[in-house]
Short mmCIF file of N, CA and C in Angstrom, two decimals:
data_model
loop_
_atom_site.label_atom_id
_atom_site.label_comp_id
_atom_site.label_asym_id
_atom_site.label_seq_id
_atom_site.Cartn_x
_atom_site.Cartn_y
_atom_site.Cartn_z
N MET K 1 84.63 98.45 130.09
CA MET K 1 85.19 99.41 131.02
C MET K 1 84.55 99.24 132.40
N ALA K 2 85.32 99.40 133.44
CA ALA K 2 84.81 99.24 134.79
C ALA K 2 83.90 100.42 135.14
N ALA K 3 82.96 100.17 136.04
CA ALA K 3 81.99 101.19 136.41
C ALA K 3 82.60 102.18 137.40
N LYS K 4 82.58 103.46 137.03
CA LYS K 4 83.09 104.49 137.93
C LYS K 4 82.06 104.85 138.99
N LEU K 5 80.77 104.75 138.64
CA LEU K 5 79.69 104.99 139.59
C LEU K 5 78.90 103.72 139.77
N LYS K 6 78.62 103.37 141.02
CA LYS K 6 77.92 102.13 141.32
C LYS K 6 76.71 102.40 142.20
N LYS K 7 75.86 101.39 142.33
CA LYS K 7 74.68 101.47 143.19
C LYS K 7 75.13 101.75 144.63
N GLY K 8 74.46 102.69 145.28
CA GLY K 8 74.78 103.02 146.66
C GLY K 8 75.73 104.20 146.81
N ASP K 9 76.34 104.67 145.71
CA ASP K 9 77.24 105.83 145.76
C ASP K 9 76.44 107.11 145.99
N THR K 10 77.00 108.03 146.77
CA THR K 10 76.41 109.35 146.95
C THR K 10 76.99 110.27 145.89
N VAL K 11 76.10 110.89 145.11
CA VAL K 11 76.53 111.69 143.98
C VAL K 11 75.88 113.07 144.02
N VAL K 12 76.45 113.99 143.24
CA VAL K 12 75.88 115.33 143.05
C VAL K 12 75.64 115.52 141.56
N VAL K 13 74.56 116.24 141.21
CA VAL K 13 74.21 116.48 139.82
C VAL K 13 74.99 117.71 139.33
N LEU K 14 75.68 117.57 138.20
CA LEU K 14 76.52 118.63 137.65
C LEU K 14 75.79 119.53 136.67
N ALA K 15 74.77 119.02 135.98
CA ALA K 15 74.10 119.80 134.94
C ALA K 15 72.63 119.42 134.87
N GLY K 16 71.82 120.33 134.34
CA GLY K 16 70.41 120.06 134.16
C GLY K 16 69.56 120.81 135.17
N LYS K 17 68.26 120.49 135.19
CA LYS K 17 67.33 121.21 136.05
C LYS K 17 67.57 120.94 137.54
N ASP K 18 68.21 119.83 137.87
CA ASP K 18 68.48 119.48 139.27
C ASP K 18 69.93 119.72 139.66
N LYS K 19 70.60 120.66 139.00
CA LYS K 19 72.01 120.94 139.25
C LYS K 19 72.24 121.29 140.72
N GLY K 20 73.23 120.61 141.32
CA GLY K 20 73.58 120.87 142.71
C GLY K 20 72.92 119.94 143.70
N GLN K 21 71.90 119.19 143.29
CA GLN K 21 71.22 118.28 144.21
C GLN K 21 72.06 117.04 144.46
N LYS K 22 71.94 116.52 145.69
CA LYS K 22 72.68 115.32 146.08
C LYS K 22 71.71 114.18 146.29
N GLY K 23 72.19 112.97 146.09
CA GLY K 23 71.36 111.79 146.29
C GLY K 23 72.17 110.52 146.18
N THR K 24 71.50 109.40 146.42
CA THR K 24 72.14 108.09 146.37
C THR K 24 71.65 107.35 145.13
N ILE K 25 72.56 106.70 144.44
CA ILE K 25 72.21 105.94 143.24
C ILE K 25 71.44 104.69 143.66
N THR K 26 70.26 104.49 143.04
CA THR K 26 69.47 103.29 143.33
C THR K 26 69.69 102.21 142.27
N THR K 27 69.79 102.61 140.99
CA THR K 27 70.07 101.65 139.93
C THR K 27 70.99 102.28 138.89
N VAL K 28 71.78 101.44 138.21
CA VAL K 28 72.65 101.90 137.13
C VAL K 28 72.41 101.01 135.93
N ASP K 29 72.27 101.64 134.75
CA ASP K 29 72.14 100.90 133.49
C ASP K 29 73.36 101.22 132.63
N PRO K 30 74.40 100.37 132.66
CA PRO K 30 75.62 100.68 131.92
C PRO K 30 75.43 100.69 130.40
N LYS K 31 74.47 99.93 129.91
CA LYS K 31 74.25 99.87 128.46
C LYS K 31 73.80 101.22 127.91
N SER K 32 72.88 101.88 128.61
CA SER K 32 72.40 103.19 128.15
C SER K 32 73.19 104.34 128.77
N GLY K 33 74.05 104.04 129.76
CA GLY K 33 74.85 105.07 130.39
C GLY K 33 74.05 105.99 131.29
N LYS K 34 73.04 105.44 131.94
CA LYS K 34 72.17 106.24 132.81
C LYS K 34 72.04 105.61 134.18
N ALA K 35 71.66 106.43 135.15
CA ALA K 35 71.44 105.96 136.52
C ALA K 35 70.22 106.64 137.10
N VAL K 36 69.56 105.97 138.04
CA VAL K 36 68.44 106.55 138.77
C VAL K 36 68.95 106.96 140.14
N VAL K 37 68.78 108.25 140.46
CA VAL K 37 69.21 108.80 141.75
C VAL K 37 67.96 109.20 142.50
N GLU K 38 67.85 108.77 143.77
CA GLU K 38 66.64 109.07 144.53
C GLU K 38 66.51 110.56 144.80
N GLY K 39 65.31 111.10 144.50
CA GLY K 39 65.03 112.51 144.71
C GLY K 39 65.50 113.44 143.61
N VAL K 40 66.06 112.89 142.54
CA VAL K 40 66.60 113.72 141.46
C VAL K 40 65.89 113.35 140.15
N ASN K 41 65.63 114.35 139.31
CA ASN K 41 64.98 114.16 138.01
C ASN K 41 63.61 113.51 138.18
N MET K 42 62.79 114.09 139.06
CA MET K 42 61.48 113.53 139.36
C MET K 42 60.48 113.88 138.27
N ALA K 43 59.60 112.92 137.98
CA ALA K 43 58.51 113.10 137.02
C ALA K 43 57.23 112.61 137.68
N ILE K 44 56.10 113.13 137.22
CA ILE K 44 54.81 112.72 137.77
C ILE K 44 54.25 111.59 136.92
N ARG K 45 53.95 110.48 137.56
CA ARG K 45 53.35 109.32 136.89
C ARG K 45 51.91 109.22 137.33
N HIS K 46 50.98 109.27 136.36
CA HIS K 46 49.56 109.17 136.67
C HIS K 46 49.17 107.70 136.68
N THR K 47 48.68 107.23 137.82
CA THR K 47 48.32 105.82 137.93
C THR K 47 46.83 105.67 138.23
N ARG K 48 46.27 104.62 137.68
CA ARG K 48 44.86 104.31 137.90
C ARG K 48 44.70 103.60 139.25
N GLN K 49 43.62 103.87 139.91
CA GLN K 49 43.35 103.23 141.19
C GLN K 49 43.02 101.77 140.99
N SER K 50 43.54 100.93 141.89
CA SER K 50 43.22 99.50 141.85
C SER K 50 42.80 99.07 143.25
N GLN K 51 42.50 97.80 143.40
CA GLN K 51 42.07 97.30 144.71
C GLN K 51 43.20 97.39 145.73
N THR K 52 44.43 97.26 145.28
CA THR K 52 45.56 97.24 146.21
C THR K 52 46.19 98.61 146.43
N SER K 53 46.14 99.50 145.43
CA SER K 53 46.83 100.78 145.57
C SER K 53 45.94 101.95 145.23
N GLN K 54 46.22 103.07 145.90
CA GLN K 54 45.51 104.31 145.64
C GLN K 54 46.01 104.90 144.33
N GLY K 55 45.12 105.43 143.52
CA GLY K 55 45.52 106.05 142.26
C GLY K 55 45.93 107.49 142.47
N GLY K 56 46.28 108.15 141.41
CA GLY K 56 46.63 109.57 141.49
C GLY K 56 47.96 109.85 140.84
N ARG K 57 48.53 111.00 141.25
CA ARG K 57 49.80 111.45 140.70
C ARG K 57 50.93 110.99 141.61
N VAL K 58 51.75 110.09 141.12
CA VAL K 58 52.84 109.51 141.91
C VAL K 58 54.17 110.03 141.38
N PRO K 59 54.99 110.69 142.23
CA PRO K 59 56.31 111.12 141.76
C PRO K 59 57.24 109.93 141.58
N LYS K 60 58.02 109.96 140.49
CA LYS K 60 58.92 108.85 140.18
C LYS K 60 60.25 109.41 139.71
N ALA K 61 61.36 108.85 140.20
CA ALA K 61 62.69 109.29 139.79
C ALA K 61 63.01 108.68 138.43
N MET K 62 63.38 109.53 137.48
CA MET K 62 63.70 109.09 136.13
C MET K 62 65.22 109.00 135.96
N PRO K 63 65.69 108.21 134.98
CA PRO K 63 67.13 108.07 134.78
C PRO K 63 67.79 109.38 134.36
N ILE K 64 69.03 109.56 134.81
CA ILE K 64 69.83 110.73 134.46
C ILE K 64 71.16 110.22 133.91
N ASP K 65 71.73 110.94 132.96
CA ASP K 65 72.96 110.49 132.30
C ASP K 65 74.12 110.48 133.28
N LEU K 66 74.97 109.46 133.18
CA LEU K 66 76.12 109.33 134.09
C LEU K 66 77.10 110.48 133.95
N SER K 67 77.15 111.11 132.78
CA SER K 67 78.08 112.22 132.58
C SER K 67 77.67 113.46 133.37
N ASN K 68 76.41 113.50 133.81
CA ASN K 68 75.93 114.64 134.60
C ASN K 68 76.02 114.37 136.10
N LEU K 69 76.65 113.28 136.50
CA LEU K 69 76.79 112.94 137.92
C LEU K 69 78.26 112.90 138.30
N SER K 70 78.54 113.28 139.56
CA SER K 70 79.90 113.22 140.07
C SER K 70 79.86 112.68 141.49
N LEU K 71 80.80 111.82 141.81
CA LEU K 71 80.87 111.21 143.13
C LEU K 71 81.27 112.24 144.17
N LEU K 72 80.73 112.12 145.39
CA LEU K 72 81.12 112.99 146.49
C LEU K 72 82.22 112.31 147.30
N ASP K 73 83.32 113.03 147.58
CA ASP K 73 84.39 112.46 148.39
C ASP K 73 84.07 112.66 149.87
N LYS K 74 84.98 112.31 150.75
CA LYS K 74 84.73 112.37 152.19
C LYS K 74 84.53 113.80 152.69
N ASN K 75 85.04 114.80 151.92
CA ASN K 75 84.87 116.21 152.29
C ASN K 75 83.56 116.78 151.79
N GLY K 76 82.79 116.00 151.02
CA GLY K 76 81.53 116.47 150.48
C GLY K 76 81.68 117.27 149.20
N LYS K 77 82.83 117.16 148.54
CA LYS K 77 83.07 117.87 147.29
C LYS K 77 82.98 116.89 146.13
N PRO K 78 82.53 117.36 144.94
CA PRO K 78 82.50 116.48 143.77
C PRO K 78 83.92 116.09 143.35
N THR K 79 84.09 114.85 142.96
CA THR K 79 85.40 114.36 142.54
C THR K 79 85.26 113.43 141.36
N ARG K 80 86.33 113.34 140.60
CA ARG K 80 86.39 112.34 139.54
C ARG K 80 86.88 111.03 140.15
N VAL K 81 86.65 109.94 139.43
CA VAL K 81 87.01 108.62 139.93
C VAL K 81 88.10 108.03 139.07
N GLY K 82 89.13 107.47 139.72
CA GLY K 82 90.20 106.79 139.01
C GLY K 82 90.32 105.37 139.50
N PHE K 83 91.13 104.60 138.82
CA PHE K 83 91.36 103.21 139.20
C PHE K 83 92.84 103.00 139.45
N LYS K 84 93.15 102.16 140.45
CA LYS K 84 94.53 101.75 140.67
C LYS K 84 94.54 100.34 141.23
N ILE K 85 95.67 99.69 141.13
CA ILE K 85 95.82 98.33 141.61
C ILE K 85 96.44 98.37 143.01
N GLU K 86 95.73 97.79 143.97
CA GLU K 86 96.27 97.66 145.32
C GLU K 86 96.38 96.18 145.63
N GLY K 87 97.60 95.70 145.74
CA GLY K 87 97.82 94.26 145.91
C GLY K 87 97.45 93.56 144.62
N ASP K 88 96.39 92.76 144.68
CA ASP K 88 95.93 92.08 143.47
C ASP K 88 94.52 92.50 143.10
N LYS K 89 94.01 93.59 143.73
CA LYS K 89 92.66 94.07 143.45
C LYS K 89 92.69 95.42 142.75
N LYS K 90 91.76 95.62 141.85
CA LYS K 90 91.58 96.91 141.19
C LYS K 90 90.56 97.69 142.01
N VAL K 91 90.93 98.87 142.51
CA VAL K 91 90.05 99.64 143.37
C VAL K 91 89.82 101.04 142.78
N ARG K 92 88.67 101.63 143.17
CA ARG K 92 88.37 103.00 142.76
C ARG K 92 88.95 103.96 143.80
N PHE K 93 89.41 105.14 143.33
CA PHE K 93 89.88 106.14 144.27
C PHE K 93 89.43 107.53 143.82
N ALA K 94 89.28 108.43 144.79
CA ALA K 94 88.87 109.81 144.51
C ALA K 94 90.08 110.59 144.03
N LYS K 95 89.94 111.29 142.91
CA LYS K 95 91.07 112.02 142.34
C LYS K 95 91.44 113.25 143.18
N THR K 96 90.48 113.83 143.92
CA THR K 96 90.78 115.03 144.69
C THR K 96 91.60 114.72 145.93
N THR K 97 91.23 113.66 146.65
CA THR K 97 91.93 113.33 147.91
C THR K 97 92.87 112.15 147.78
N GLY K 98 92.65 111.29 146.79
CA GLY K 98 93.47 110.10 146.64
C GLY K 98 93.01 108.94 147.51
N ASP K 99 91.89 109.13 148.24
CA ASP K 99 91.38 108.07 149.11
C ASP K 99 90.72 106.97 148.31
N VAL K 100 90.87 105.73 148.78
CA VAL K 100 90.23 104.57 148.15
C VAL K 100 88.76 104.61 148.51
N ILE K 101 87.88 104.45 147.50
CA ILE K 101 86.44 104.51 147.71
C ILE K 101 85.91 103.19 148.26
N ASP K 102 86.25 102.09 147.60
CA ASP K 102 85.79 100.78 148.05
C ASP K 102 87.01 99.89 148.32
N ALA K 103 87.27 99.66 149.59
CA ALA K 103 88.46 98.89 149.97
C ALA K 103 88.25 97.41 149.82
#
């Protein structure tokens, strides 16, 4: 199945402790159905000090399920993603406005 959400998409969280937060997708793992969104689902990682880096408590964005994310359309509202054929290319479009996401 084609990816409805891709790296670089601006999304909003629909459910969970970070409900309503917006962010940009940094990585997507289609096999597990999860994505890492910057600033969302943060966890504290305790790291030991080394010669190159300072130790301490480092915040890290953890993966969130794709079903809890929704793409933001040009109006800033959450939308579902559909696919259609334009010419000879398969493109994603926003279901709320009908606009093509990636031309």
